[in-house]
Amino acid sequence: MRTLVLGRTPARVTEVLATLRADGFDAEGVSTDEEARKLLEAEEFGVLIIGGGVEPDSRAAIREFAAQHRVRRVIDGALTEPFDAYVRREFEPLIREVTSKEAHVADGHRASTKGARLRCGGLGPFDEVAVDVERASDGEVWG
């Protein structure tokens, strides 16, 4: 799963990326909303990290855009030093959580289609159950 980091200070974005990549995460970083939108349009990112310097209006707009382009989790960040420790403590566990959920979806443990029907043996008259998938307010998609 790829992670996109959006931050207004290029040096901090670079530090976040260095830590994520050193720890085995596939991550890319940008400093403008336009760059972020262009990358998000490809629908290749499962996680978006928005830095503390991103203005509230931009933050809201990019969150909405990300939700429309298959981003499963948006993480709000406000780095504190040492940056590498912050990334490992605050960002990496959340990225792993999303990656873990995505693996469950790939294994068929979660419904992934609106209106899907789940067949379960041994439930009597309720052998077939309709399952609707909805988008949660935090951008995650689960049944």
Short mmCIF file of N, CA, C and O in Angstrom, two decimals:
data_model
loop_
_atom_site.label_atom_id
_atom_site.label_comp_id
_atom_site.label_asym_id
_atom_site.label_seq_id
_atom_site.Cartn_x
_atom_site.Cartn_y
_atom_site.Cartn_z
N MET A 1 0.83 -1.17 0.00
CA MET A 1 0.00 0.00 0.00
C MET A 1 0.89 1.24 0.00
O MET A 1 1.81 1.35 0.78
N ARG A 2 0.55 2.16 -0.86
CA ARG A 2 1.34 3.38 -0.97
C ARG A 2 0.78 4.46 -0.05
O ARG A 2 -0.42 4.53 0.19
N THR A 3 1.68 5.29 0.44
CA THR A 3 1.32 6.40 1.32
C THR A 3 1.77 7.70 0.67
O THR A 3 2.89 7.80 0.18
N LEU A 4 0.88 8.69 0.67
CA LEU A 4 1.22 10.02 0.16
C LEU A 4 1.31 10.97 1.35
O LEU A 4 0.42 11.00 2.20
N VAL A 5 2.40 11.71 1.41
CA VAL A 5 2.62 12.70 2.46
C VAL A 5 2.49 14.08 1.84
O VAL A 5 3.19 14.41 0.89
N LEU A 6 1.58 14.90 2.38
CA LEU A 6 1.40 16.28 1.94
C LEU A 6 1.81 17.19 3.09
O LEU A 6 1.23 17.13 4.18
N GLY A 7 2.83 18.00 2.85
CA GLY A 7 3.29 18.93 3.88
C GLY A 7 3.80 20.20 3.24
O GLY A 7 4.34 20.17 2.14
N ARG A 8 3.66 21.29 3.93
CA ARG A 8 4.06 22.58 3.37
C ARG A 8 5.56 22.84 3.46
O ARG A 8 6.08 23.68 2.73
N THR A 9 6.26 22.12 4.33
CA THR A 9 7.69 22.33 4.48
C THR A 9 8.44 21.17 3.84
O THR A 9 8.45 20.06 4.39
N PRO A 10 9.04 21.40 2.65
CA PRO A 10 9.70 20.30 1.93
C PRO A 10 10.72 19.53 2.76
O PRO A 10 10.82 18.31 2.65
N ALA A 11 11.46 20.22 3.61
CA ALA A 11 12.47 19.53 4.43
C ALA A 11 11.82 18.53 5.38
O ALA A 11 12.33 17.42 5.59
N ARG A 12 10.68 18.88 5.94
CA ARG A 12 9.98 17.95 6.84
C ARG A 12 9.38 16.79 6.07
O ARG A 12 9.40 15.65 6.53
N VAL A 13 8.83 17.08 4.90
CA VAL A 13 8.30 16.00 4.06
C VAL A 13 9.42 15.01 3.75
O VAL A 13 9.23 13.79 3.84
N THR A 14 10.59 15.54 3.42
CA THR A 14 11.75 14.69 3.12
C THR A 14 12.12 13.82 4.32
O THR A 14 12.42 12.63 4.15
N GLU A 15 12.08 14.38 5.51
CA GLU A 15 12.41 13.61 6.71
C GLU A 15 11.38 12.52 6.99
O GLU A 15 11.73 11.40 7.36
N VAL A 16 10.12 12.84 6.80
CA VAL A 16 9.06 11.83 6.98
C VAL A 16 9.25 10.70 5.98
O VAL A 16 9.19 9.51 6.34
N LEU A 17 9.49 11.06 4.73
CA LEU A 17 9.69 10.04 3.69
C LEU A 17 10.90 9.16 3.98
O LEU A 17 10.84 7.94 3.80
N ALA A 18 11.98 9.77 4.45
CA ALA A 18 13.19 9.00 4.76
C ALA A 18 12.90 7.94 5.82
O ALA A 18 13.33 6.79 5.70
N THR A 19 12.18 8.32 6.85
CA THR A 19 11.85 7.36 7.91
C THR A 19 10.92 6.27 7.40
O THR A 19 11.16 5.08 7.64
N LEU A 20 9.86 6.67 6.72
CA LEU A 20 8.91 5.67 6.20
C LEU A 20 9.60 4.68 5.27
O LEU A 20 9.44 3.46 5.39
N ARG A 21 10.40 5.20 4.35
CA ARG A 21 11.09 4.33 3.39
C ARG A 21 12.11 3.43 4.08
O ARG A 21 12.24 2.26 3.73
N ALA A 22 12.83 3.97 5.06
CA ALA A 22 13.81 3.17 5.80
C ALA A 22 13.13 2.02 6.52
O ALA A 22 13.73 0.96 6.72
N ASP A 23 11.88 2.22 6.90
CA ASP A 23 11.13 1.19 7.61
C ASP A 23 10.30 0.31 6.67
O ASP A 23 9.45 -0.45 7.12
N GLY A 24 10.54 0.44 5.36
CA GLY A 24 9.92 -0.46 4.39
C GLY A 24 8.59 -0.02 3.81
O GLY A 24 7.93 -0.80 3.13
N PHE A 25 8.20 1.21 4.04
CA PHE A 25 6.93 1.71 3.49
C PHE A 25 7.15 2.34 2.12
O PHE A 25 8.17 2.98 1.88
N ASP A 26 6.19 2.15 1.24
CA ASP A 26 6.20 2.76 -0.09
C ASP A 26 5.53 4.12 0.04
O ASP A 26 4.31 4.20 0.23
N ALA A 27 6.31 5.19 0.01
CA ALA A 27 5.77 6.53 0.27
C ALA A 27 6.30 7.54 -0.72
O ALA A 27 7.41 7.43 -1.23
N GLU A 28 5.46 8.53 -0.97
CA GLU A 28 5.83 9.65 -1.83
C GLU A 28 5.37 10.92 -1.14
O GLU A 28 4.39 10.89 -0.39
N GLY A 29 6.04 12.04 -1.41
CA GLY A 29 5.68 13.28 -0.75
C GLY A 29 5.61 14.46 -1.68
O GLY A 29 6.33 14.51 -2.68
N VAL A 30 4.73 15.40 -1.34
CA VAL A 30 4.55 16.63 -2.12
C VAL A 30 4.29 17.79 -1.16
O VAL A 30 3.97 17.58 0.01
N SER A 31 4.39 19.01 -1.70
CA SER A 31 4.19 20.19 -0.87
C SER A 31 3.00 21.05 -1.29
O SER A 31 2.66 22.01 -0.60
N THR A 32 2.37 20.73 -2.43
CA THR A 32 1.23 21.54 -2.86
C THR A 32 -0.01 20.66 -3.05
O THR A 32 0.09 19.46 -3.33
N ASP A 33 -1.16 21.29 -2.91
CA ASP A 33 -2.42 20.57 -3.12
C ASP A 33 -2.53 20.07 -4.56
O ASP A 33 -3.04 18.97 -4.80
N GLU A 34 -2.05 20.87 -5.50
CA GLU A 34 -2.13 20.48 -6.91
C GLU A 34 -1.33 19.19 -7.16
O GLU A 34 -1.81 18.30 -7.87
N GLU A 35 -0.14 19.12 -6.60
CA GLU A 35 0.68 17.91 -6.75
C GLU A 35 -0.02 16.71 -6.11
O GLU A 35 -0.04 15.61 -6.66
N ALA A 36 -0.61 16.94 -4.95
CA ALA A 36 -1.31 15.85 -4.25
C ALA A 36 -2.50 15.37 -5.06
O ALA A 36 -2.69 14.16 -5.23
N ARG A 37 -3.30 16.30 -5.59
CA ARG A 37 -4.46 15.91 -6.40
C ARG A 37 -4.04 15.09 -7.63
O ARG A 37 -4.67 14.09 -7.96
N LYS A 38 -2.99 15.53 -8.27
CA LYS A 38 -2.51 14.83 -9.47
C LYS A 38 -2.14 13.38 -9.13
O LYS A 38 -2.50 12.45 -9.85
N LEU A 39 -1.42 13.18 -8.04
CA LEU A 39 -1.03 11.83 -7.64
C LEU A 39 -2.24 11.01 -7.18
O LEU A 39 -2.36 9.83 -7.49
N LEU A 40 -3.14 11.64 -6.42
CA LEU A 40 -4.30 10.92 -5.91
C LEU A 40 -5.25 10.47 -7.03
O LEU A 40 -5.93 9.45 -6.90
N GLU A 41 -5.28 11.22 -8.12
CA GLU A 41 -6.14 10.85 -9.25
C GLU A 41 -5.82 9.46 -9.79
O GLU A 41 -6.70 8.79 -10.32
N ALA A 42 -4.59 9.02 -9.65
CA ALA A 42 -4.19 7.70 -10.15
C ALA A 42 -4.76 6.58 -9.28
O ALA A 42 -4.70 5.41 -9.67
N GLU A 43 -5.31 6.92 -8.12
CA GLU A 43 -5.92 5.95 -7.19
C GLU A 43 -4.96 4.84 -6.79
O GLU A 43 -5.33 3.68 -6.69
N GLU A 44 -3.70 5.22 -6.53
CA GLU A 44 -2.68 4.26 -6.13
C GLU A 44 -2.30 4.39 -4.66
O GLU A 44 -1.44 3.65 -4.18
N PHE A 45 -2.92 5.32 -3.94
CA PHE A 45 -2.55 5.55 -2.55
C PHE A 45 -3.67 5.10 -1.62
O PHE A 45 -4.83 5.44 -1.81
N GLY A 46 -3.29 4.35 -0.59
CA GLY A 46 -4.26 3.90 0.39
C GLY A 46 -4.29 4.78 1.62
O GLY A 46 -5.26 4.79 2.37
N VAL A 47 -3.19 5.52 1.85
CA VAL A 47 -3.07 6.38 3.02
C VAL A 47 -2.58 7.75 2.58
O VAL A 47 -1.70 7.86 1.73
N LEU A 48 -3.15 8.78 3.17
CA LEU A 48 -2.71 10.16 2.96
C LEU A 48 -2.38 10.75 4.32
O LEU A 48 -3.21 10.71 5.23
N ILE A 49 -1.17 11.28 4.46
CA ILE A 49 -0.77 11.99 5.67
C ILE A 49 -0.75 13.47 5.33
O ILE A 49 -0.08 13.89 4.38
N ILE A 50 -1.50 14.27 6.11
CA ILE A 50 -1.55 15.71 5.90
C ILE A 50 -0.83 16.39 7.05
O ILE A 50 -1.20 16.22 8.22
N GLY A 51 0.19 17.17 6.72
CA GLY A 51 0.99 17.84 7.73
C GLY A 51 0.26 18.97 8.42
O GLY A 51 -0.72 19.52 7.89
N GLY A 52 0.75 19.31 9.60
CA GLY A 52 0.13 20.34 10.42
C GLY A 52 0.11 21.73 9.81
O GLY A 52 -0.71 22.56 10.17
N GLY A 53 1.00 22.00 8.85
CA GLY A 53 1.05 23.31 8.23
C GLY A 53 0.05 23.51 7.10
O GLY A 53 -0.08 24.61 6.57
N VAL A 54 -0.67 22.45 6.73
CA VAL A 54 -1.66 22.56 5.66
C VAL A 54 -2.88 23.29 6.23
O VAL A 54 -3.45 22.89 7.25
N GLU A 55 -3.27 24.35 5.55
CA GLU A 55 -4.34 25.22 6.01
C GLU A 55 -5.67 24.47 6.10
O GLU A 55 -5.92 23.53 5.34
N PRO A 56 -6.57 24.89 7.01
CA PRO A 56 -7.84 24.18 7.21
C PRO A 56 -8.68 24.00 5.94
O PRO A 56 -9.22 22.92 5.72
N ASP A 57 -8.79 25.05 5.11
CA ASP A 57 -9.58 24.92 3.88
C ASP A 57 -8.95 23.90 2.93
O ASP A 57 -9.65 23.08 2.33
N SER A 58 -7.64 23.97 2.79
CA SER A 58 -6.93 23.01 1.93
C SER A 58 -7.06 21.60 2.49
O SER A 58 -7.28 20.64 1.76
N ARG A 59 -6.93 21.48 3.80
CA ARG A 59 -7.04 20.18 4.47
C ARG A 59 -8.40 19.55 4.19
O ARG A 59 -8.50 18.38 3.83
N ALA A 60 -9.47 20.31 4.34
CA ALA A 60 -10.82 19.79 4.11
C ALA A 60 -11.01 19.38 2.65
O ALA A 60 -11.57 18.32 2.36
N ALA A 61 -10.55 20.22 1.74
CA ALA A 61 -10.71 19.92 0.31
C ALA A 61 -9.93 18.68 -0.10
O ALA A 61 -10.43 17.84 -0.85
N ILE A 62 -8.72 18.54 0.39
CA ILE A 62 -7.89 17.40 -0.01
C ILE A 62 -8.41 16.11 0.63
O ILE A 62 -8.35 15.05 0.04
N ARG A 63 -8.98 16.21 1.84
CA ARG A 63 -9.61 15.04 2.48
C ARG A 63 -10.77 14.54 1.62
O ARG A 63 -10.91 13.35 1.39
N GLU A 64 -11.61 15.46 1.19
CA GLU A 64 -12.76 15.09 0.36
C GLU A 64 -12.29 14.48 -0.97
O GLU A 64 -12.81 13.47 -1.42
N PHE A 65 -11.30 15.08 -1.58
CA PHE A 65 -10.76 14.58 -2.84
C PHE A 65 -10.18 13.18 -2.65
O PHE A 65 -10.40 12.28 -3.46
N ALA A 66 -9.46 12.99 -1.57
CA ALA A 66 -8.85 11.68 -1.28
C ALA A 66 -9.92 10.60 -1.10
O ALA A 66 -9.77 9.48 -1.60
N ALA A 67 -11.00 10.94 -0.42
CA ALA A 67 -12.08 9.97 -0.21
C ALA A 67 -12.70 9.52 -1.53
O ALA A 67 -13.16 8.39 -1.65
N GLN A 68 -12.69 10.39 -2.52
CA GLN A 68 -13.25 10.07 -3.83
C GLN A 68 -12.27 9.28 -4.70
O GLN A 68 -12.63 8.84 -5.78
N HIS A 69 -11.04 9.12 -4.22
CA HIS A 69 -10.00 8.47 -5.03
C HIS A 69 -9.34 7.31 -4.28
O HIS A 69 -8.13 7.13 -4.34
N ARG A 70 -10.16 6.54 -3.58
CA ARG A 70 -9.79 5.26 -2.98
C ARG A 70 -8.79 5.33 -1.83
O ARG A 70 -8.19 4.32 -1.48
N VAL A 71 -8.61 6.49 -1.23
CA VAL A 71 -7.74 6.58 -0.06
C VAL A 71 -8.54 6.00 1.11
O VAL A 71 -9.67 6.40 1.37
N ARG A 72 -7.95 5.05 1.80
CA ARG A 72 -8.63 4.35 2.89
C ARG A 72 -8.51 5.09 4.23
O ARG A 72 -9.35 4.96 5.10
N ARG A 73 -7.42 5.83 4.39
CA ARG A 73 -7.20 6.50 5.68
C ARG A 73 -6.48 7.82 5.46
O ARG A 73 -5.50 7.88 4.73
N VAL A 74 -6.98 8.87 6.09
CA VAL A 74 -6.31 10.16 6.09
C VAL A 74 -5.81 10.39 7.52
O VAL A 74 -6.58 10.30 8.48
N ILE A 75 -4.53 10.69 7.64
CA ILE A 75 -3.90 10.90 8.94
C ILE A 75 -3.49 12.35 9.05
O ILE A 75 -2.79 12.87 8.18
N ASP A 76 -3.93 13.01 10.10
CA ASP A 76 -3.51 14.38 10.37
C ASP A 76 -2.25 14.34 11.21
O ASP A 76 -2.20 13.65 12.23
N GLY A 77 -1.24 15.05 10.78
CA GLY A 77 0.03 15.06 11.50
C GLY A 77 0.43 16.45 11.93
O GLY A 77 0.04 17.43 11.32
N ALA A 78 1.19 16.50 12.98
CA ALA A 78 1.79 17.74 13.45
C ALA A 78 3.12 17.33 14.08
O ALA A 78 3.20 17.02 15.25
N LEU A 79 4.15 17.24 13.25
CA LEU A 79 5.43 16.70 13.67
C LEU A 79 6.02 17.38 14.89
O LEU A 79 5.92 18.60 15.04
N THR A 80 6.60 16.57 15.74
CA THR A 80 7.41 17.07 16.84
C THR A 80 8.74 16.34 16.77
O THR A 80 8.84 15.24 16.21
N GLU A 81 9.76 16.96 17.31
CA GLU A 81 11.09 16.35 17.26
C GLU A 81 11.24 15.32 18.37
O GLU A 81 10.61 15.48 19.43
N PRO A 82 12.01 14.31 18.17
CA PRO A 82 12.67 13.94 16.91
C PRO A 82 11.65 13.39 15.91
O PRO A 82 10.79 12.60 16.27
N PHE A 83 11.77 13.84 14.66
CA PHE A 83 10.78 13.51 13.65
C PHE A 83 10.67 12.02 13.38
O PHE A 83 9.57 11.49 13.20
N ASP A 84 11.80 11.32 13.34
CA ASP A 84 11.75 9.88 13.05
C ASP A 84 10.97 9.13 14.13
O ASP A 84 10.17 8.24 13.82
N ALA A 85 11.15 9.50 15.38
CA ALA A 85 10.41 8.85 16.47
C ALA A 85 8.92 9.15 16.36
O ALA A 85 8.09 8.27 16.58
N TYR A 86 8.58 10.38 16.00
CA TYR A 86 7.17 10.74 15.83
C TYR A 86 6.53 9.92 14.72
O TYR A 86 5.43 9.39 14.88
N VAL A 87 7.22 9.82 13.59
CA VAL A 87 6.70 9.05 12.45
C VAL A 87 6.46 7.60 12.86
O VAL A 87 5.42 7.02 12.56
N ARG A 88 7.43 7.02 13.56
CA ARG A 88 7.31 5.61 13.98
C ARG A 88 6.21 5.42 15.02
O ARG A 88 5.53 4.41 15.01
N ARG A 89 6.00 6.38 15.87
CA ARG A 89 5.01 6.27 16.94
C ARG A 89 3.60 6.61 16.46
O ARG A 89 2.63 5.95 16.84
N GLU A 90 3.46 7.64 15.61
CA GLU A 90 2.15 8.15 15.25
C GLU A 90 1.64 7.69 13.88
O GLU A 90 0.46 7.41 13.74
N PHE A 91 2.52 7.64 12.88
CA PHE A 91 2.07 7.31 11.53
C PHE A 91 2.13 5.83 11.21
O PHE A 91 1.19 5.26 10.67
N GLU A 92 3.25 5.21 11.50
CA GLU A 92 3.46 3.83 11.06
C GLU A 92 2.43 2.84 11.60
O GLU A 92 1.95 1.99 10.84
N PRO A 93 2.01 2.93 12.86
CA PRO A 93 0.98 1.99 13.32
C PRO A 93 -0.34 2.14 12.56
O PRO A 93 -1.02 1.14 12.28
N LEU A 94 -0.70 3.37 12.21
CA LEU A 94 -1.94 3.59 11.46
C LEU A 94 -1.83 3.07 10.03
O LEU A 94 -2.80 2.52 9.49
N ILE A 95 -0.67 3.23 9.42
CA ILE A 95 -0.47 2.69 8.07
C ILE A 95 -0.55 1.17 8.11
O ILE A 95 -1.19 0.54 7.27
N ARG A 96 0.08 0.57 9.11
CA ARG A 96 0.02 -0.90 9.25
C ARG A 96 -1.41 -1.38 9.45
O ARG A 96 -1.80 -2.42 8.94
N GLU A 97 -2.18 -0.64 10.22
CA GLU A 97 -3.58 -1.00 10.47
C GLU A 97 -4.37 -1.05 9.16
O GLU A 97 -5.12 -1.99 8.92
N VAL A 98 -4.19 -0.04 8.34
CA VAL A 98 -4.89 0.00 7.05
C VAL A 98 -4.41 -1.14 6.15
O VAL A 98 -5.21 -1.79 5.49
N THR A 99 -3.11 -1.37 6.14
CA THR A 99 -2.55 -2.45 5.34
C THR A 99 -3.12 -3.79 5.78
O THR A 99 -3.46 -4.64 4.95
N SER A 100 -3.26 -3.98 7.07
CA SER A 100 -3.81 -5.21 7.61
C SER A 100 -5.27 -5.38 7.20
O SER A 100 -5.69 -6.47 6.78
N LYS A 101 -6.06 -4.32 7.28
CA LYS A 101 -7.46 -4.39 6.86
C LYS A 101 -7.56 -4.69 5.38
O LYS A 101 -8.42 -5.44 4.95
N GLU A 102 -6.68 -4.07 4.58
CA GLU A 102 -6.71 -4.30 3.14
C GLU A 102 -6.38 -5.76 2.83
O GLU A 102 -6.97 -6.37 1.94
N ALA A 103 -5.46 -6.35 3.58
CA ALA A 103 -5.13 -7.76 3.39
C ALA A 103 -6.34 -8.64 3.68
O ALA A 103 -6.59 -9.62 2.99
N HIS A 104 -7.13 -8.28 4.69
CA HIS A 104 -8.33 -9.03 5.01
C HIS A 104 -9.35 -8.93 3.88
O HIS A 104 -10.01 -9.91 3.55
N VAL A 105 -9.46 -7.76 3.29
CA VAL A 105 -10.38 -7.59 2.17
C VAL A 105 -9.93 -8.47 1.00
O VAL A 105 -10.72 -9.16 0.37
N ALA A 106 -8.63 -8.47 0.73
CA ALA A 106 -8.10 -9.27 -0.37
C ALA A 106 -8.32 -10.76 -0.12
O ALA A 106 -8.53 -11.53 -1.05
N ASP A 107 -8.32 -11.16 1.14
CA ASP A 107 -8.57 -12.56 1.48
C ASP A 107 -10.04 -12.90 1.54
O ASP A 107 -10.41 -14.02 1.84
N GLY A 108 -10.90 -11.92 1.31
CA GLY A 108 -12.34 -12.17 1.32
C GLY A 108 -12.97 -12.11 2.70
O GLY A 108 -14.09 -12.56 2.89
N HIS A 109 -12.28 -11.53 3.68
CA HIS A 109 -12.82 -11.45 5.02
C HIS A 109 -13.80 -10.30 5.20
O HIS A 109 -14.50 -10.25 6.18
N ARG A 110 -13.83 -9.39 4.28
CA ARG A 110 -14.74 -8.25 4.36
C ARG A 110 -15.48 -8.10 3.03
O ARG A 110 -14.94 -8.39 1.98
N ALA A 111 -16.68 -7.60 3.09
CA ALA A 111 -17.43 -7.33 1.87
C ALA A 111 -16.80 -6.14 1.17
O ALA A 111 -16.32 -5.23 1.82
N SER A 112 -16.81 -6.15 -0.15
CA SER A 112 -16.19 -5.04 -0.86
C SER A 112 -17.06 -4.47 -1.97
O SER A 112 -16.61 -3.66 -2.72
N THR A 113 -18.31 -4.90 -2.07
CA THR A 113 -19.17 -4.41 -3.13
C THR A 113 -20.53 -4.03 -2.56
O THR A 113 -21.14 -4.82 -1.85
N LYS A 114 -21.01 -2.85 -2.89
CA LYS A 114 -22.32 -2.42 -2.42
C LYS A 114 -23.37 -3.40 -2.90
O LYS A 114 -23.40 -3.80 -4.05
N GLY A 115 -24.21 -3.83 -1.99
CA GLY A 115 -25.29 -4.73 -2.35
C GLY A 115 -24.86 -6.18 -2.50
O GLY A 115 -25.61 -7.00 -3.01
N ALA A 116 -23.66 -6.53 -2.07
CA ALA A 116 -23.20 -7.92 -2.18
C ALA A 116 -24.08 -8.82 -1.34
O ALA A 116 -24.67 -8.40 -0.36
N ARG A 117 -24.18 -10.08 -1.72
CA ARG A 117 -24.93 -11.06 -0.94
C ARG A 117 -23.96 -12.08 -0.40
O ARG A 117 -23.12 -12.59 -1.11
N LEU A 118 -24.07 -12.35 0.87
CA LEU A 118 -23.18 -13.28 1.55
C LEU A 118 -23.96 -14.54 1.87
O LEU A 118 -24.99 -14.48 2.53
N ARG A 119 -23.47 -15.68 1.41
CA ARG A 119 -24.16 -16.95 1.67
C ARG A 119 -23.51 -17.63 2.85
O ARG A 119 -22.31 -17.81 2.89
N CYS A 120 -24.32 -17.98 3.84
CA CYS A 120 -23.83 -18.64 5.04
C CYS A 120 -24.65 -19.89 5.28
O CYS A 120 -25.87 -19.82 5.35
N GLY A 121 -24.02 -21.01 5.41
CA GLY A 121 -24.74 -22.25 5.68
C GLY A 121 -25.13 -22.34 7.14
O GLY A 121 -24.46 -21.81 8.02
N GLY A 122 -26.24 -23.02 7.40
CA GLY A 122 -26.64 -23.32 8.77
C GLY A 122 -27.39 -22.22 9.49
O GLY A 122 -27.54 -22.27 10.70
N LEU A 123 -27.86 -21.22 8.77
CA LEU A 123 -28.59 -20.14 9.44
C LEU A 123 -30.10 -20.28 9.27
O LEU A 123 -30.84 -19.39 9.61
N GLY A 124 -30.53 -21.39 8.71
CA GLY A 124 -31.96 -21.60 8.53
C GLY A 124 -32.52 -20.67 7.48
O GLY A 124 -31.96 -20.52 6.40
N PRO A 125 -33.64 -19.99 7.81
CA PRO A 125 -34.28 -19.12 6.80
C PRO A 125 -33.44 -17.90 6.43
O PRO A 125 -33.77 -17.18 5.52
N PHE A 126 -32.36 -17.69 7.16
CA PHE A 126 -31.52 -16.54 6.89
C PHE A 126 -30.19 -16.94 6.27
O PHE A 126 -29.16 -16.39 6.56
N ASP A 127 -30.22 -17.95 5.38
CA ASP A 127 -28.99 -18.45 4.76
C ASP A 127 -28.31 -17.40 3.89
O ASP A 127 -27.13 -17.47 3.65
N GLU A 128 -29.06 -16.47 3.38
CA GLU A 128 -28.48 -15.44 2.52
C GLU A 128 -28.70 -14.09 3.18
O GLU A 128 -29.81 -13.75 3.57
N VAL A 129 -27.63 -13.32 3.31
CA VAL A 129 -27.69 -12.03 4.00
C VAL A 129 -27.19 -10.95 3.06
O VAL A 129 -26.14 -11.10 2.45
N ALA A 130 -27.95 -9.87 2.92
CA ALA A 130 -27.50 -8.74 2.10
C ALA A 130 -26.50 -7.93 2.90
O ALA A 130 -26.68 -7.70 4.09
N VAL A 131 -25.43 -7.50 2.25
CA VAL A 131 -24.39 -6.72 2.90
C VAL A 131 -24.19 -5.45 2.09
O VAL A 131 -23.91 -5.51 0.90
N ASP A 132 -24.33 -4.31 2.74
CA ASP A 132 -24.06 -3.04 2.08
C ASP A 132 -22.77 -2.47 2.64
O ASP A 132 -22.52 -2.51 3.83
N VAL A 133 -21.96 -1.93 1.75
CA VAL A 133 -20.70 -1.31 2.15
C VAL A 133 -20.90 0.19 2.08
O VAL A 133 -21.41 0.72 1.11
N GLU A 134 -20.49 0.87 3.13
CA GLU A 134 -20.62 2.32 3.17
C GLU A 134 -19.28 2.94 3.48
O GLU A 134 -18.41 2.32 4.06
N ARG A 135 -19.12 4.19 3.14
CA ARG A 135 -17.89 4.93 3.40
C ARG A 135 -18.03 5.58 4.77
O ARG A 135 -18.92 6.37 4.99
N ALA A 136 -17.12 5.22 5.65
CA ALA A 136 -17.13 5.81 6.99
C ALA A 136 -16.63 7.25 6.93
O ALA A 136 -15.99 7.66 5.96
N SER A 137 -16.90 8.01 7.96
CA SER A 137 -16.53 9.43 7.96
C SER A 137 -15.02 9.63 7.93
O SER A 137 -14.55 10.67 7.49
N ASP A 138 -14.24 8.63 8.35
CA ASP A 138 -12.78 8.81 8.34
C ASP A 138 -12.18 8.36 7.02
O ASP A 138 -10.97 8.31 6.89
N GLY A 139 -13.03 8.03 6.03
CA GLY A 139 -12.53 7.67 4.72
C GLY A 139 -12.29 6.19 4.53
O GLY A 139 -11.97 5.76 3.45
N GLU A 140 -12.47 5.37 5.58
CA GLU A 140 -12.25 3.94 5.41
C GLU A 140 -13.50 3.31 4.81
O GLU A 140 -14.62 3.75 5.07
N VAL A 141 -13.32 2.29 4.01
CA VAL A 141 -14.44 1.61 3.37
C VAL A 141 -14.49 0.18 3.89
O VAL A 141 -13.61 -0.61 3.62
N TRP A 142 -15.51 -0.12 4.67
CA TRP A 142 -15.67 -1.48 5.22
C TRP A 142 -17.17 -1.76 5.33
O TRP A 142 -17.97 -0.87 5.49
N GLY A 143 -17.50 -3.03 5.33
CA GLY A 143 -18.93 -3.43 5.43
C GLY A 143 -19.43 -3.36 6.83
O GLY A 143 -18.76 -3.29 7.78
#
